[in-house]
Amino acid sequence: MSKITGAQMIINCLKQEGVEVIFGYPGGKVIPLYDALYDSDIKHILARHEQGAAHAADGYARVTGKTGVCVSTSGPGATNLVTGIANAYMDSIPMVAITGQVSTSEIGTDAFQEADITGITAPITKHNYLVKDVKMLPSIIKEAFYIASTGRQGPVLIDIPVDISQAMVDENITAEIDLPGYKPTYKGNQKQIKQAAKKIFESKKPVIFSGGGVISSGASQILTEFAGKAKIPVITSLLGIGSFPEHNPLSLNMAGMHGTKYANIAFTETDLIIAVGARFDDRVTGKVAGFAPHADIIHIDIDPAEIGKIVNTIIPIVGNAKDVLADLSQRFFELDNKKSMDRKKLWIDFLMDLKQKYPLMYDKDSPNLKPAYIVEKIYEVTKGEAIICTEVGQNQMWAAQFYNYTKPRTFVSSGGLGTMGFGLPSAIGAKTGRPDKTVIDIAGDGSLQMVSQELATAVSNNIPIKIMLLNNGYLGMVRQWQELFFNKRYSHTCIRECVDFVKLIEAYGGVGIRVTDKNQVEKAIKEAVNLDKVVLVDFWIEAEENVYPMVAPGAPINEMLEWKY
């Protein structure tokens, strides 16, 4: 019977789970694990901060559909992962986070670099483990990957004391999953699906509200076919961007605080919302009491806790979006759908008129650098084939509004937690997972400064991402709120001239391009995309450019502040 260390067992288990890449940062309590990794063919991307490692694993998971893996040491290394874990939890991203821990005999003694990471992460993980027996490693790792990637996906943390990593264990020990209380529901209730089909058939003004669950379940194609044949318009959440092709005439794009006016009017006028894998968060509903006042709601979600949490639901369907949509589509077309189409024609015509009347707008004639213009040029140069990652703030909203997304897993953004500093490391993870794709981080100067050390990660690991920096010298979204609701009292949001981003990327070994003239935009984007290097394009945009349309906090979503000439 051959023996290996716990650390070697961890590597073996990760390989059995198909792990090809890990994002991490070594430290004292994970030295045994890193020593075992030294002899492994698993690729390791050395981040410059543990938060960056977690976001990179997150970005990797979003574009590949696989479970992302990140590693840190104990104490501060583990707590530095917390923001990234919370981000993945809020957006339902499959992730396994492995942390080192002090020796089992030292736990609870306030030992050097000790932190109760399982206690800290209990509210922001699907599950977490503190490994106390080396023989449990195989089953715990197997369970962790199963939990992270099934049901409503999310992060799982495994905390491993250093003496467990050093202990010897039988190499051939078998692993079993023993989770009697964990049985995700994939197939929806057939009676409820039949009721939903009848309700859709009878509806005159239905809309589909498509969320991130459509993408994670692989339901985009079924959704597109169903919406097209049934002639039902589709609105997306921020995380649902890419679940339905935006060039499809039935697309109403994103709804909510910075969504399109026609999507928000559609929510206000509809008589039936078919929500699929989407949360009704406050950025979508605005004032909940005024949201969709005429609508009944069918809610399809794999997590029963989401159904009825924010808005009342007349037909709840618990299940995987792909499975439920397939059954729902079949049930719907068993009915006389031609009559259903006739009833919906006036509704479709009404919405198509709205799309013509209220397009997303900005001052296209301005000689100044407009962020919307830059994003549109990025779309043109990449022909819509890039993976777009974003930071959080105005840059995120412009990226969501003005790049025309047609495929799932091409828009990577922090939705639930709204984590500034997410874009750069998530782009590193995305490019690692999809090296065949152009990966662009549409960034803001505030967000980028939170994680700018990860420029070193990209350069040193030869990960040629492109950073399109919309540099307005402000914490833009906060400044916009200060302008609109606090009488332009720009309290501590001006960060102008604090860093030369071109010199910064050059210091790390990448390529920097500064653009101050509208006529330079397209040339700079092409140069960045065509270089096989990490490139940062520093666009000096107007400082007080705002994101429109906008719903004021606490207002109904049909009361929008709009851009005006």
Short mmCIF file of C-alpha atoms in Angstrom, two decimals, residues 120-563:
data_model
loop_
_atom_site.label_atom_id
_atom_site.label_comp_id
_atom_site.label_asym_id
_atom_site.label_seq_id
_atom_site.Cartn_x
_atom_site.Cartn_y
_atom_site.Cartn_z
CA ILE A 120 -16.16 34.09 8.18
CA THR A 121 -17.35 32.60 4.91
CA ALA A 122 -20.36 30.68 6.19
CA PRO A 123 -22.85 33.30 4.89
CA ILE A 124 -21.15 33.66 1.50
CA THR A 125 -20.51 30.07 0.45
CA LYS A 126 -22.81 27.25 -0.57
CA HIS A 127 -20.87 25.12 1.86
CA ASN A 128 -17.48 25.04 3.51
CA TYR A 129 -15.24 22.45 5.11
CA LEU A 130 -12.50 22.39 7.74
CA VAL A 131 -10.56 19.21 7.05
CA LYS A 132 -9.64 17.41 10.28
CA ASP A 133 -8.71 13.98 8.94
CA VAL A 134 -6.39 13.47 5.97
CA LYS A 135 -8.41 10.42 4.95
CA MET A 136 -11.40 12.72 4.35
CA LEU A 137 -9.63 14.80 1.70
CA PRO A 138 -10.79 12.79 -1.35
CA SER A 139 -14.46 12.74 -0.40
CA ILE A 140 -14.47 16.39 0.72
CA ILE A 141 -12.88 17.60 -2.51
CA LYS A 142 -15.25 15.49 -4.57
CA GLU A 143 -18.24 16.85 -2.67
CA ALA A 144 -16.99 20.41 -2.95
CA PHE A 145 -16.82 20.28 -6.74
CA TYR A 146 -20.21 18.58 -6.90
CA ILE A 147 -21.88 21.19 -4.70
CA ALA A 148 -20.21 24.13 -6.47
CA SER A 149 -21.31 23.04 -9.93
CA THR A 150 -24.80 21.67 -9.33
CA GLY A 151 -28.13 23.20 -8.42
CA ARG A 152 -27.76 26.95 -8.01
CA GLN A 153 -24.04 27.15 -8.57
CA GLY A 154 -21.74 28.92 -6.15
CA PRO A 155 -18.50 28.90 -4.18
CA VAL A 156 -17.37 26.17 -1.78
CA LEU A 157 -14.39 26.65 0.53
CA ILE A 158 -12.06 23.93 1.80
CA ASP A 159 -9.86 24.94 4.75
CA ILE A 160 -6.90 22.59 5.16
CA PRO A 161 -4.61 22.70 8.24
CA VAL A 162 -0.96 22.42 7.35
CA ASP A 163 -0.47 19.21 9.31
CA ILE A 164 -3.24 17.60 7.24
CA SER A 165 -1.35 18.56 4.09
CA GLN A 166 1.80 16.96 5.54
CA ALA A 167 0.17 13.80 6.88
CA MET A 168 0.54 10.52 4.99
CA VAL A 169 -2.45 8.80 3.47
CA ASP A 170 -3.19 5.75 1.34
CA GLU A 171 -2.84 6.80 -2.29
CA ASN A 172 -5.69 4.55 -3.39
CA ILE A 173 -8.27 5.65 -0.87
CA THR A 174 -11.70 5.90 -2.48
CA ALA A 175 -14.01 8.91 -2.42
CA GLU A 176 -17.76 8.83 -1.98
CA ILE A 177 -20.29 11.62 -2.06
CA ASP A 178 -22.59 11.47 0.95
CA LEU A 179 -25.03 14.36 0.79
CA PRO A 180 -28.46 13.02 1.76
CA GLY A 181 -29.89 16.51 2.29
CA TYR A 182 -28.67 17.97 -0.98
CA LYS A 183 -30.77 17.03 -3.99
CA PRO A 184 -31.20 19.89 -6.49
CA THR A 185 -34.38 19.78 -8.53
CA TYR A 186 -33.76 19.90 -12.28
CA LYS A 187 -37.05 18.81 -13.82
CA GLY A 188 -39.93 21.17 -13.23
CA ASN A 189 -43.35 20.10 -11.96
CA GLN A 190 -45.33 19.05 -15.06
CA LYS A 191 -48.63 20.33 -13.71
CA GLN A 192 -47.15 23.77 -13.12
CA ILE A 193 -45.49 23.76 -16.54
CA LYS A 194 -48.85 22.92 -18.14
CA GLN A 195 -50.46 25.81 -16.23
CA ALA A 196 -47.68 28.12 -17.34
CA ALA A 197 -48.11 27.15 -21.00
CA LYS A 198 -51.83 27.88 -20.80
CA LYS A 199 -51.15 31.21 -19.11
CA ILE A 200 -48.69 32.21 -21.84
CA PHE A 201 -51.14 31.10 -24.50
CA GLU A 202 -53.87 33.33 -23.01
CA SER A 203 -51.60 36.33 -22.44
CA LYS A 204 -51.82 39.34 -24.74
CA LYS A 205 -48.72 41.16 -23.53
CA PRO A 206 -46.12 38.66 -22.32
CA VAL A 207 -42.40 39.27 -21.82
CA ILE A 208 -39.61 36.89 -20.91
CA PHE A 209 -37.18 38.11 -18.25
CA SER A 210 -33.93 36.23 -18.83
CA GLY A 211 -31.22 36.07 -16.17
CA GLY A 212 -27.86 34.48 -15.51
CA GLY A 213 -29.50 31.12 -14.86
CA VAL A 214 -30.27 30.82 -18.55
CA ILE A 215 -26.56 31.12 -19.34
CA SER A 216 -25.30 28.82 -16.57
CA SER A 217 -27.78 26.09 -17.47
CA GLY A 218 -27.01 26.27 -21.19
CA ALA A 219 -30.56 27.31 -22.05
CA SER A 220 -29.78 30.19 -24.41
CA GLN A 221 -30.54 28.32 -27.61
CA ILE A 222 -33.81 26.90 -26.30
CA LEU A 223 -34.81 30.33 -25.04
CA THR A 224 -34.06 31.91 -28.41
CA GLU A 225 -36.06 29.26 -30.27
CA PHE A 226 -38.99 29.46 -27.87
CA ALA A 227 -39.16 33.27 -27.88
CA GLY A 228 -38.88 33.37 -31.66
CA LYS A 229 -41.59 30.82 -32.38
CA ALA A 230 -43.93 32.11 -29.67
CA LYS A 231 -43.22 35.76 -30.57
CA ILE A 232 -42.46 36.82 -27.02
CA PRO A 233 -40.09 39.77 -26.41
CA VAL A 234 -37.09 39.16 -24.15
CA ILE A 235 -35.70 41.47 -21.49
CA THR A 236 -32.44 40.58 -19.77
CA SER A 237 -30.97 41.30 -16.39
CA LEU A 238 -27.35 42.50 -16.26
CA LEU A 239 -26.14 38.93 -15.75
CA GLY A 240 -28.53 37.71 -18.41
CA ILE A 241 -26.78 39.75 -21.11
CA GLY A 242 -25.77 37.33 -23.86
CA SER A 243 -28.51 34.83 -23.01
CA PHE A 244 -30.57 36.18 -25.93
CA PRO A 245 -29.01 37.75 -29.05
CA GLU A 246 -29.41 41.51 -28.92
CA HIS A 247 -29.63 41.82 -32.70
CA ASN A 248 -32.86 39.77 -32.58
CA PRO A 249 -35.83 42.11 -33.12
CA LEU A 250 -37.51 40.59 -30.06
CA SER A 251 -34.67 41.71 -27.82
CA LEU A 252 -35.56 44.60 -25.53
CA ASN A 253 -32.08 44.58 -24.01
CA MET A 254 -31.42 45.16 -20.32
CA ALA A 255 -34.05 46.58 -17.96
CA GLY A 256 -33.71 48.43 -14.71
CA MET A 257 -31.85 51.44 -13.33
CA HIS A 258 -29.75 51.92 -16.47
CA GLY A 259 -31.76 49.70 -18.77
CA THR A 260 -33.49 50.74 -21.95
CA LYS A 261 -36.61 52.83 -21.73
CA TYR A 262 -38.51 50.39 -23.91
CA ALA A 263 -37.65 47.47 -21.61
CA ASN A 264 -38.82 49.37 -18.55
CA ILE A 265 -42.05 50.42 -20.27
CA ALA A 266 -42.55 46.79 -21.32
CA PHE A 267 -42.28 45.71 -17.67
CA THR A 268 -44.75 48.42 -16.72
CA GLU A 269 -47.31 47.50 -19.39
CA THR A 270 -46.99 43.72 -19.58
CA ASP A 271 -49.70 41.38 -18.37
CA LEU A 272 -47.34 38.41 -17.90
CA ILE A 273 -43.66 38.10 -16.94
CA ILE A 274 -41.99 34.76 -17.55
CA ALA A 275 -38.87 35.07 -15.39
CA VAL A 276 -36.22 32.49 -16.18
CA GLY A 277 -33.16 32.12 -13.95
CA ALA A 278 -33.38 35.74 -12.90
CA ARG A 279 -33.56 37.55 -9.58
CA PHE A 280 -35.87 40.53 -9.10
CA ASP A 281 -33.18 42.64 -7.43
CA ASP A 282 -33.69 46.30 -6.64
CA ARG A 283 -31.68 47.49 -9.67
CA VAL A 284 -34.29 45.79 -11.86
CA THR A 285 -37.52 46.49 -10.01
CA GLY A 286 -36.86 50.03 -8.78
CA LYS A 287 -39.65 50.76 -6.31
CA VAL A 288 -41.08 47.29 -5.83
CA ALA A 289 -44.60 48.57 -5.16
CA GLY A 290 -44.67 50.16 -8.61
CA PHE A 291 -43.06 47.29 -10.50
CA ALA A 292 -45.08 45.58 -13.25
CA PRO A 293 -48.45 46.66 -11.83
CA HIS A 294 -50.52 44.78 -14.41
CA ALA A 295 -48.49 41.58 -14.60
CA ASP A 296 -48.88 38.06 -13.37
CA ILE A 297 -45.51 36.38 -12.88
CA ILE A 298 -44.32 32.91 -13.77
CA HIS A 299 -40.96 32.34 -12.10
CA ILE A 300 -38.63 29.54 -13.18
CA ASP A 301 -35.59 29.08 -10.96
CA ILE A 302 -33.48 26.23 -9.70
CA ASP A 303 -33.34 27.87 -6.28
CA PRO A 304 -36.79 27.77 -4.63
CA ALA A 305 -35.67 30.48 -2.19
CA GLU A 306 -35.64 33.03 -5.02
CA ILE A 307 -39.26 32.46 -6.01
CA GLY A 308 -41.62 34.90 -4.33
CA LYS A 309 -38.78 36.55 -2.41
CA ILE A 310 -39.25 40.00 -3.94
CA VAL A 311 -42.39 39.87 -6.09
CA ASN A 312 -45.53 37.75 -5.92
CA THR A 313 -45.57 34.76 -8.25
CA ILE A 314 -48.70 33.02 -9.52
CA ILE A 315 -46.92 29.99 -11.02
CA PRO A 316 -43.64 28.95 -9.37
CA ILE A 317 -41.57 26.38 -11.23
CA VAL A 318 -38.51 25.01 -9.48
CA GLY A 319 -36.03 23.50 -11.88
CA ASN A 320 -33.16 23.89 -14.26
CA ALA A 321 -33.91 26.59 -16.85
CA LYS A 322 -32.87 24.41 -19.78
CA ASP A 323 -35.03 21.46 -18.75
CA VAL A 324 -38.05 23.57 -17.81
CA LEU A 325 -37.92 25.69 -20.98
CA ALA A 326 -37.76 22.56 -23.11
CA ASP A 327 -40.87 21.16 -21.43
CA LEU A 328 -42.64 24.52 -21.43
CA SER A 329 -41.95 25.01 -25.11
CA GLN A 330 -43.38 21.60 -25.95
CA ARG A 331 -46.50 22.22 -23.85
CA PHE A 332 -47.02 25.67 -25.37
CA PHE A 333 -46.85 24.51 -28.97
CA GLU A 334 -49.28 21.69 -28.26
CA LEU A 335 -51.85 24.47 -27.93
CA ASP A 336 -53.27 26.34 -30.89
CA ASN A 337 -50.44 28.81 -31.02
CA LYS A 338 -51.62 30.65 -34.13
CA LYS A 339 -54.43 32.23 -32.10
CA SER A 340 -51.89 33.09 -29.47
CA MET A 341 -49.73 34.85 -32.07
CA ASP A 342 -52.69 36.91 -33.28
CA ARG A 343 -53.42 38.10 -29.75
CA LYS A 344 -49.81 39.21 -29.28
CA LYS A 345 -49.41 41.14 -32.55
CA LEU A 346 -50.57 44.50 -31.20
CA TRP A 347 -48.17 44.09 -28.26
CA ILE A 348 -45.22 43.34 -30.50
CA ASP A 349 -46.05 46.29 -32.74
CA PHE A 350 -46.29 48.55 -29.69
CA LEU A 351 -42.85 47.48 -28.43
CA MET A 352 -41.20 47.77 -31.83
CA ASP A 353 -42.47 51.35 -32.02
CA LEU A 354 -40.98 52.02 -28.59
CA LYS A 355 -37.60 50.67 -29.74
CA GLN A 356 -37.65 53.10 -32.64
CA LYS A 357 -38.80 55.98 -30.47
CA TYR A 358 -36.46 55.52 -27.50
CA PRO A 359 -33.08 54.14 -28.63
CA LEU A 360 -30.06 54.45 -26.39
CA MET A 361 -28.58 57.84 -27.16
CA TYR A 362 -25.59 60.07 -26.70
CA ASP A 363 -24.23 63.14 -28.47
CA LYS A 364 -22.80 61.49 -31.58
CA ASP A 365 -21.93 64.84 -33.12
CA SER A 366 -19.73 65.91 -30.25
CA PRO A 367 -16.04 66.31 -31.15
CA ASN A 368 -15.16 65.14 -27.63
CA LEU A 369 -14.39 61.60 -26.52
CA LYS A 370 -17.68 59.95 -25.60
CA PRO A 371 -17.55 56.60 -23.76
CA ALA A 372 -20.54 55.26 -25.68
CA TYR A 373 -18.73 56.03 -28.93
CA ILE A 374 -15.65 54.17 -27.70
CA VAL A 375 -17.68 51.09 -26.74
CA GLU A 376 -19.42 51.13 -30.11
CA LYS A 377 -16.02 51.27 -31.83
CA ILE A 378 -14.79 48.35 -29.72
CA TYR A 379 -17.81 46.41 -30.99
CA GLU A 380 -17.10 47.35 -34.60
CA VAL A 381 -13.40 46.49 -34.44
CA THR A 382 -13.98 43.14 -32.72
CA LYS A 383 -17.07 42.43 -34.86
CA GLY A 384 -18.90 41.51 -31.68
CA GLU A 385 -16.70 38.45 -31.16
CA ALA A 386 -14.79 39.58 -28.07
CA ILE A 387 -15.37 38.60 -24.47
CA ILE A 388 -16.08 41.81 -22.60
CA CYS A 389 -15.23 42.02 -18.91
CA THR A 390 -16.08 45.11 -16.91
CA GLU A 391 -15.19 46.86 -13.75
CA VAL A 392 -18.10 48.35 -11.77
CA GLY A 393 -19.62 51.77 -12.23
CA GLN A 394 -20.30 53.92 -15.27
CA ASN A 395 -17.89 51.89 -17.40
CA GLN A 396 -19.92 48.77 -16.59
CA MET A 397 -23.17 50.37 -17.70
CA TRP A 398 -21.75 51.79 -20.94
CA ALA A 399 -20.30 48.36 -21.70
CA ALA A 400 -23.69 46.78 -21.04
CA GLN A 401 -25.57 49.32 -23.14
CA PHE A 402 -23.47 49.90 -26.25
CA TYR A 403 -21.75 46.58 -27.09
CA ASN A 404 -24.14 44.32 -28.99
CA TYR A 405 -23.95 40.90 -27.32
CA THR A 406 -25.12 37.92 -29.31
CA LYS A 407 -23.74 34.90 -27.46
CA PRO A 408 -23.73 33.57 -23.88
CA ARG A 409 -20.58 33.78 -21.76
CA THR A 410 -19.29 36.86 -23.59
CA PHE A 411 -20.24 39.47 -20.98
CA VAL A 412 -18.43 39.11 -17.63
CA SER A 413 -19.46 41.53 -14.92
CA SER A 414 -20.05 41.73 -11.20
CA GLY A 415 -23.80 41.98 -10.81
CA GLY A 416 -24.91 41.20 -7.28
CA LEU A 417 -22.01 42.45 -5.19
CA GLY A 418 -20.96 45.21 -7.61
CA THR A 419 -17.28 44.72 -6.91
CA MET A 420 -14.97 47.49 -8.04
CA GLY A 421 -11.73 45.92 -9.22
CA PHE A 422 -13.44 42.85 -10.67
CA GLY A 423 -12.77 43.51 -14.34
CA LEU A 424 -8.99 43.22 -14.64
CA PRO A 425 -8.51 39.94 -12.74
CA SER A 426 -11.68 38.43 -14.21
CA ALA A 427 -10.30 39.26 -17.67
CA ILE A 428 -7.12 37.40 -16.76
CA GLY A 429 -9.22 34.38 -15.82
CA ALA A 430 -11.38 34.71 -18.93
CA LYS A 431 -8.37 34.86 -21.27
CA THR A 432 -6.82 31.87 -19.48
CA GLY A 433 -10.01 29.90 -20.06
CA ARG A 434 -10.60 31.14 -23.62
CA PRO A 435 -7.16 31.89 -25.13
CA ASP A 436 -8.77 31.76 -28.59
CA LYS A 437 -10.86 34.86 -27.89
CA THR A 438 -10.04 38.54 -27.69
CA VAL A 439 -10.68 39.47 -24.06
CA ILE A 440 -11.25 43.11 -23.22
CA ASP A 441 -11.62 44.75 -19.83
CA ILE A 442 -13.71 47.91 -20.20
CA ALA A 443 -12.46 49.72 -17.14
CA GLY A 444 -12.83 52.85 -15.08
CA ASP A 445 -9.90 54.63 -13.48
CA GLY A 446 -11.30 54.17 -9.97
CA SER A 447 -11.89 50.43 -10.28
CA LEU A 448 -8.61 49.79 -12.03
CA GLN A 449 -6.63 51.40 -9.23
CA MET A 450 -8.11 48.91 -6.77
CA VAL A 451 -6.39 45.98 -8.49
CA SER A 452 -3.75 47.55 -10.73
CA GLN A 453 -1.13 45.19 -9.30
CA GLU A 454 -2.77 42.46 -11.37
CA LEU A 455 -1.27 44.10 -14.47
CA ALA A 456 1.86 42.27 -13.35
CA THR A 457 -0.09 38.99 -13.30
CA ALA A 458 -1.20 39.48 -16.88
CA VAL A 459 2.22 40.54 -18.19
CA SER A 460 4.33 37.98 -16.32
CA ASN A 461 2.04 35.11 -17.32
CA ASN A 462 1.80 36.26 -20.95
CA ILE A 463 -1.96 36.70 -20.83
CA PRO A 464 -2.56 39.33 -23.57
CA ILE A 465 -5.72 40.98 -22.35
CA LYS A 466 -6.71 44.46 -23.51
CA ILE A 467 -7.73 47.14 -21.02
CA MET A 468 -9.88 49.89 -22.50
CA LEU A 469 -9.77 52.51 -19.78
CA LEU A 470 -12.57 55.09 -19.78
CA ASN A 471 -10.64 57.63 -17.76
CA ASN A 472 -12.74 60.52 -16.47
CA GLY A 473 -10.72 61.34 -13.36
CA TYR A 474 -13.65 60.57 -11.09
CA LEU A 475 -15.34 57.77 -9.25
CA GLY A 476 -17.85 58.28 -12.01
CA MET A 477 -21.06 56.66 -10.82
CA VAL A 478 -20.82 58.19 -7.36
CA ARG A 479 -20.01 61.55 -8.94
CA GLN A 480 -23.08 61.20 -11.17
CA TRP A 481 -25.28 60.65 -8.10
CA GLN A 482 -23.62 63.61 -6.39
CA GLU A 483 -24.37 65.74 -9.45
CA LEU A 484 -27.99 64.66 -9.75
CA PHE A 485 -29.03 64.28 -6.12
CA PHE A 486 -26.48 66.20 -4.01
CA ASN A 487 -26.20 69.54 -5.85
CA LYS A 488 -22.85 68.73 -7.47
CA ARG A 489 -21.11 68.49 -4.12
CA TYR A 490 -18.35 66.18 -5.37
CA SER A 491 -17.16 65.02 -2.00
CA HIS A 492 -13.99 62.90 -2.37
CA THR A 493 -14.79 61.46 -5.78
CA CYS A 494 -12.23 63.39 -7.83
CA ILE A 495 -9.15 61.21 -8.51
CA ARG A 496 -7.84 63.20 -11.45
CA GLU A 497 -4.15 63.23 -12.36
CA CYS A 498 -3.14 60.84 -9.61
CA VAL A 499 -1.58 58.28 -11.89
CA ASP A 500 -0.22 58.09 -15.44
CA PHE A 501 -1.78 54.84 -16.64
CA VAL A 502 0.38 54.64 -19.76
CA LYS A 503 3.54 54.78 -17.69
CA LEU A 504 1.99 52.35 -15.20
CA ILE A 505 1.36 49.61 -17.76
CA GLU A 506 4.76 50.25 -19.32
CA ALA A 507 6.36 49.86 -15.90
CA TYR A 508 4.85 46.40 -15.69
CA GLY A 509 6.10 45.51 -19.18
CA GLY A 510 2.91 46.02 -21.16
CA VAL A 511 2.00 48.50 -23.89
CA GLY A 512 0.28 51.79 -23.19
CA ILE A 513 -1.60 53.98 -25.64
CA ARG A 514 -3.12 57.34 -24.75
CA VAL A 515 -6.10 58.66 -26.70
CA THR A 516 -7.31 62.23 -26.29
CA ASP A 517 -8.84 62.79 -29.73
CA LYS A 518 -11.96 61.19 -31.17
CA ASN A 519 -10.18 60.55 -34.45
CA GLN A 520 -7.61 58.33 -32.70
CA VAL A 521 -10.13 55.92 -31.18
CA GLU A 522 -10.53 53.31 -33.88
CA LYS A 523 -6.82 53.20 -34.73
CA ALA A 524 -5.90 52.69 -31.06
CA ILE A 525 -8.43 49.89 -30.57
CA LYS A 526 -7.20 48.09 -33.69
CA GLU A 527 -3.58 48.42 -32.58
CA ALA A 528 -4.42 47.06 -29.12
CA VAL A 529 -6.41 44.12 -30.44
CA ASN A 530 -3.77 43.16 -32.98
CA LEU A 531 -0.84 43.20 -30.55
CA ASP A 532 -0.11 39.89 -28.84
CA LYS A 533 0.64 41.71 -25.60
CA VAL A 534 -1.07 43.19 -22.61
CA VAL A 535 -2.24 46.59 -23.80
CA LEU A 536 -3.87 49.43 -21.91
CA VAL A 537 -5.58 52.17 -23.91
CA ASP A 538 -6.07 55.25 -21.78
CA PHE A 539 -9.08 57.13 -23.19
CA TRP A 540 -9.45 60.59 -21.66
CA ILE A 541 -13.21 60.95 -21.71
CA GLU A 542 -15.32 63.87 -20.53
CA ALA A 543 -15.25 64.17 -16.76
CA GLU A 544 -18.95 64.85 -16.27
CA GLU A 545 -20.39 62.42 -18.78
CA ASN A 546 -23.41 60.63 -17.30
CA VAL A 547 -25.02 57.26 -17.90
CA TYR A 548 -28.55 57.57 -19.26
CA PRO A 549 -31.28 56.54 -19.05
CA MET A 550 -31.39 56.33 -15.28
CA VAL A 551 -34.01 55.51 -12.69
CA ALA A 552 -33.53 57.54 -9.53
CA PRO A 553 -33.14 55.47 -6.35
CA GLY A 554 -36.55 54.55 -4.95
CA ALA A 555 -38.45 55.58 -8.09
CA PRO A 556 -40.60 53.31 -10.28
CA ILE A 557 -38.71 52.04 -13.31
CA ASN A 558 -40.95 53.86 -15.79
CA GLU A 559 -39.86 57.22 -14.35
CA MET A 560 -36.51 57.61 -16.04
CA LEU A 561 -34.03 60.44 -16.28
CA GLU A 562 -33.08 60.66 -19.93
CA TRP A 563 -30.31 62.06 -22.03
#
